[in-house]
Amino acid sequence: GAVVSQHPSWVICKSGTSVKIECRSLDFQATTMFWYRQFPKQSLMLMATSNEGSKATYEQGVEKDKFLINHASLTLSTLTVTSAHPEDSSFYICSASAHEGRVGYTFGSGTRLTVV
Amino acid sequence: GENVEQHPSTLSVQEGDSAVIKCTYSDSASNYFPWYKQELGKRPQLIIDIRSNVGEKKDQRIAVTLNKTAKHFSLHITETQPEDSAVYFCAALWGGGADGLTFGKGTHLIIQP
């Protein structure tokens, strides 16, 4: 089955620093990758959609200059949280979709970000 | 955009009983409705899904029903077991995979021994 790897699984950083999270599709080519954020005891909220080779589409209210997304290849998308602040602490999770006449979403294992 | 409402937020049932979680969606063009189970600190796991051209789908103890006219779909778990305890999310999607899923707020299912 489709496997999506996300790294790191957890990270603690100081306020003002940047953190990069990687999302890789291991056994399929992900035309589209999605980034979600989940606060404790809440649902997953879509942050942005990234298509390989093009700019990401951000959901309303998500700052594109703060959450930089790069989808340079069909197997890798990265999310960089720039100038992180404590309110950015959350569980970030990616998912990948392959356009092959089917709809399928495989989630990465998630990244727990804590900004101190 | 799509809006998904999920009820109840918490559901406690006795082991062996059935559990039903309901979701409604707003966009009549939505055509894919997955259900995910998420254990604490882990990724959501797809447990069952249904497409708009089907009214019901069953997989062992889990079933999903879809009422397109009323724009609601439900998850049914029969013969519940302790390992069914988790948070369950419904979601809806329009399109062929180019859009992100819109999730419900989740239901914390508690199976009482």
Short mmCIF file of C-alpha atoms in Angstrom, two decimals:
data_model
loop_
_atom_site.label_atom_id
_atom_site.label_comp_id
_atom_site.label_asym_id
_atom_site.label_seq_id
_atom_site.Cartn_x
_atom_site.Cartn_y
_atom_site.Cartn_z
CA GLY A 1 0.00 0.00 0.00
CA ALA A 2 0.87 3.66 -0.24
CA VAL A 3 3.30 4.83 2.42
CA VAL A 4 4.01 8.40 3.44
CA SER A 5 6.94 9.17 5.66
CA GLN A 6 7.10 12.36 7.71
CA HIS A 7 10.13 13.66 9.54
CA PRO A 8 10.83 14.62 12.24
CA SER A 9 8.19 13.06 14.45
CA TRP A 10 8.74 15.70 17.10
CA VAL A 11 10.80 18.86 17.45
CA ILE A 12 11.35 21.48 20.13
CA CYS A 13 12.67 24.84 19.03
CA LYS A 14 13.22 28.29 20.44
CA SER A 15 11.02 31.24 19.54
CA GLY A 16 12.22 33.03 16.46
CA THR A 17 13.87 30.02 14.85
CA SER A 18 12.67 28.14 11.78
CA VAL A 19 11.74 24.49 11.54
CA LYS A 20 11.52 22.33 8.43
CA ILE A 21 9.24 19.31 8.22
CA GLU A 22 9.59 16.78 5.42
CA CYS A 23 6.91 14.63 3.87
CA ARG A 24 7.89 11.86 1.49
CA SER A 25 5.82 9.41 -0.51
CA LEU A 26 7.86 6.22 -0.45
CA ASP A 27 6.25 3.97 -3.01
CA PHE A 28 4.18 6.22 -5.23
CA GLN A 29 4.38 9.57 -6.92
CA ALA A 30 2.36 12.16 -5.08
CA THR A 31 1.04 14.70 -7.51
CA THR A 32 -0.54 16.61 -4.68
CA MET A 33 0.38 16.90 -1.04
CA PHE A 34 -1.65 18.49 1.71
CA TRP A 35 -0.55 19.99 4.99
CA TYR A 36 -2.83 19.93 8.00
CA ARG A 37 -2.53 21.31 11.50
CA GLN A 38 -4.18 19.77 14.52
CA PHE A 39 -4.39 21.45 17.91
CA PRO A 40 -4.94 19.28 20.99
CA LYS A 41 -8.37 17.69 21.10
CA GLN A 42 -9.36 19.38 17.85
CA SER A 43 -9.86 18.32 14.29
CA LEU A 44 -7.47 18.50 11.38
CA MET A 45 -7.48 21.83 9.60
CA LEU A 46 -6.19 22.05 6.06
CA MET A 47 -3.42 24.62 5.81
CA ALA A 48 -2.34 24.36 2.21
CA THR A 49 -2.30 22.25 -0.91
CA SER A 50 0.90 21.81 -2.86
CA ASN A 51 1.29 20.51 -6.37
CA GLU A 52 4.63 19.38 -7.67
CA GLY A 53 6.43 22.16 -9.46
CA SER A 54 3.99 24.93 -8.65
CA LYS A 55 3.20 27.30 -5.82
CA ALA A 56 1.15 26.07 -2.92
CA THR A 57 -2.44 27.13 -2.43
CA TYR A 58 -3.08 28.34 1.08
CA GLU A 59 -6.33 28.20 2.97
CA GLN A 60 -7.87 31.42 4.23
CA GLY A 61 -6.18 32.66 7.35
CA VAL A 62 -2.91 30.75 6.83
CA GLU A 63 0.10 33.02 6.38
CA LYS A 64 2.05 31.89 3.34
CA ASP A 65 5.14 33.82 4.40
CA LYS A 66 5.16 32.06 7.73
CA PHE A 67 4.43 28.55 6.50
CA LEU A 68 6.65 28.01 3.47
CA ILE A 69 5.80 25.00 1.37
CA ASN A 70 7.99 23.50 -1.28
CA HIS A 71 7.03 20.56 -3.47
CA ALA A 72 10.08 20.20 -5.66
CA SER A 73 9.59 16.58 -6.65
CA LEU A 74 6.82 14.02 -6.93
CA THR A 75 7.97 12.34 -3.74
CA LEU A 76 8.89 15.21 -1.44
CA SER A 77 7.13 18.20 0.05
CA THR A 78 8.49 20.35 2.85
CA LEU A 79 6.81 22.70 5.28
CA THR A 80 9.00 25.33 6.92
CA VAL A 81 7.62 27.18 9.91
CA THR A 82 9.53 30.47 9.89
CA SER A 83 10.17 32.61 12.95
CA ALA A 84 8.24 30.16 15.09
CA HIS A 85 6.29 31.37 18.12
CA PRO A 86 4.68 29.41 20.96
CA GLU A 87 1.27 29.73 19.31
CA ASP A 88 2.66 27.74 16.38
CA SER A 89 3.04 24.73 18.66
CA SER A 90 0.83 22.06 17.18
CA PHE A 91 0.69 18.67 15.47
CA TYR A 92 1.47 19.07 11.78
CA ILE A 93 0.54 16.25 9.47
CA CYS A 94 0.86 15.80 5.74
CA SER A 95 -1.07 13.64 3.35
CA ALA A 96 -0.44 12.69 -0.23
CA SER A 97 -2.66 12.01 -3.18
CA ALA A 98 -1.90 10.43 -6.51
CA HIS A 99 -3.97 11.39 -9.51
CA GLU A 100 -4.52 8.14 -11.29
CA GLY A 101 -8.24 8.14 -11.74
CA ARG A 102 -8.77 7.42 -8.06
CA VAL A 103 -8.97 9.37 -4.87
CA GLY A 104 -6.71 8.24 -2.12
CA TYR A 105 -5.22 9.97 0.86
CA THR A 106 -2.37 8.56 2.88
CA PHE A 107 -1.28 10.44 5.96
CA GLY A 108 2.23 10.89 7.25
CA SER A 109 2.96 10.05 10.87
CA GLY A 110 2.78 13.69 11.95
CA THR A 111 5.20 16.10 13.58
CA ARG A 112 4.70 17.43 17.09
CA LEU A 113 6.15 20.96 17.14
CA THR A 114 6.76 22.66 20.46
CA VAL A 115 8.05 26.23 20.44
CA VAL A 116 9.54 27.43 23.71
CA GLY B 1 -16.38 25.95 0.69
CA GLU B 2 -17.42 22.66 2.19
CA ASN B 3 -18.59 22.51 5.81
CA VAL B 4 -18.84 19.24 7.72
CA GLU B 5 -20.73 18.91 10.99
CA GLN B 6 -20.13 15.85 13.18
CA HIS B 7 -22.14 14.59 16.15
CA PRO B 8 -21.81 13.65 18.91
CA SER B 9 -18.50 15.04 20.15
CA THR B 10 -18.29 12.29 22.77
CA LEU B 11 -19.96 8.89 22.72
CA SER B 12 -19.76 6.31 25.47
CA VAL B 13 -21.14 2.82 24.88
CA GLN B 14 -20.98 -0.50 26.66
CA GLU B 15 -18.69 -3.11 25.17
CA GLY B 16 -20.64 -5.21 22.73
CA ASP B 17 -23.18 -2.51 21.94
CA SER B 18 -23.34 -0.54 18.71
CA ALA B 19 -22.08 2.99 18.13
CA VAL B 20 -23.34 5.44 15.53
CA ILE B 21 -21.67 8.70 14.55
CA LYS B 22 -23.36 11.11 12.18
CA CYS B 23 -22.04 13.79 9.83
CA THR B 24 -23.68 16.30 7.57
CA TYR B 25 -22.07 18.18 4.72
CA SER B 26 -22.98 21.35 2.91
CA ASP B 27 -21.65 20.99 -0.63
CA SER B 28 -23.95 18.81 -2.71
CA ALA B 29 -21.09 18.34 -5.18
CA SER B 30 -19.04 16.39 -2.61
CA ASN B 31 -18.56 12.86 -3.84
CA TYR B 32 -16.18 11.10 -1.46
CA PHE B 33 -16.72 10.51 2.25
CA PRO B 34 -14.00 8.77 4.28
CA TRP B 35 -13.94 7.96 7.97
CA TYR B 36 -10.74 8.04 9.97
CA LYS B 37 -9.79 6.63 13.34
CA GLN B 38 -7.11 8.48 15.26
CA GLU B 39 -5.45 7.24 18.41
CA LEU B 40 -3.70 9.71 20.69
CA GLY B 41 -0.61 11.18 19.09
CA LYS B 42 -0.88 9.07 15.95
CA ARG B 43 -1.84 9.67 12.38
CA PRO B 44 -5.44 9.23 11.23
CA GLN B 45 -6.11 5.81 9.80
CA LEU B 46 -8.71 5.31 7.10
CA ILE B 47 -11.23 2.76 8.30
CA ILE B 48 -13.91 2.96 5.63
CA ASP B 49 -15.01 5.27 2.85
CA ILE B 50 -17.96 5.68 0.53
CA ARG B 51 -18.51 7.41 -2.75
CA SER B 52 -21.59 9.31 -3.78
CA ASN B 53 -22.82 6.63 -6.17
CA VAL B 54 -23.25 4.14 -3.32
CA GLY B 55 -25.74 4.23 -0.44
CA GLU B 56 -24.09 1.81 1.95
CA LYS B 57 -20.82 0.02 2.43
CA LYS B 58 -19.87 -2.57 5.01
CA ASP B 59 -16.59 -4.02 6.19
CA GLN B 60 -16.97 -6.58 8.98
CA ARG B 61 -18.14 -4.66 12.07
CA ILE B 62 -18.00 -1.27 10.39
CA ALA B 63 -20.51 0.20 7.99
CA VAL B 64 -21.14 3.59 6.45
CA THR B 65 -24.42 4.85 5.05
CA LEU B 66 -24.91 7.86 2.80
CA ASN B 67 -28.05 9.87 2.17
CA LYS B 68 -27.27 12.24 -0.67
CA THR B 69 -30.65 13.92 -0.57
CA ALA B 70 -30.29 14.85 3.06
CA LYS B 71 -26.53 15.34 2.72
CA HIS B 72 -25.61 13.19 5.65
CA PHE B 73 -23.58 10.07 6.22
CA SER B 74 -23.10 7.88 9.25
CA LEU B 75 -20.59 5.46 10.69
CA HIS B 76 -21.92 2.34 12.35
CA ILE B 77 -19.76 0.13 14.56
CA THR B 78 -21.35 -3.06 15.83
CA GLU B 79 -20.19 -5.38 18.63
CA THR B 80 -17.88 -2.70 19.95
CA GLN B 81 -14.61 -3.72 21.56
CA PRO B 82 -12.20 -1.85 23.87
CA GLU B 83 -9.78 -1.31 20.98
CA ASP B 84 -12.45 0.69 19.19
CA SER B 85 -11.89 3.50 21.71
CA ALA B 86 -10.40 6.42 19.77
CA VAL B 87 -11.33 9.67 18.08
CA TYR B 88 -13.21 9.24 14.83
CA PHE B 89 -13.30 11.88 12.11
CA CYS B 90 -15.57 12.06 9.13
CA ALA B 91 -14.54 14.00 6.06
CA ALA B 92 -15.91 15.11 2.73
CA LEU B 93 -14.32 15.86 -0.58
CA TRP B 94 -15.30 17.24 -3.92
CA GLY B 95 -13.28 16.44 -6.98
CA GLY B 96 -10.78 13.87 -8.12
CA GLY B 97 -8.07 14.28 -5.56
CA ALA B 98 -6.86 17.80 -6.20
CA ASP B 99 -8.46 19.20 -3.06
CA GLY B 100 -7.85 18.66 0.59
CA LEU B 101 -10.36 16.91 2.79
CA THR B 102 -12.72 18.87 5.00
CA PHE B 103 -12.94 17.17 8.36
CA GLY B 104 -15.64 17.07 10.98
CA LYS B 105 -14.67 18.07 14.51
CA GLY B 106 -14.32 14.48 15.64
CA THR B 107 -16.08 12.10 18.01
CA HIS B 108 -14.35 10.67 21.05
CA LEU B 109 -15.66 7.12 21.28
CA ILE B 110 -15.30 5.48 24.68
CA ILE B 111 -16.02 1.78 25.05
CA GLN B 112 -16.97 0.92 28.62
CA PRO B 113 -15.92 -2.58 29.70
#
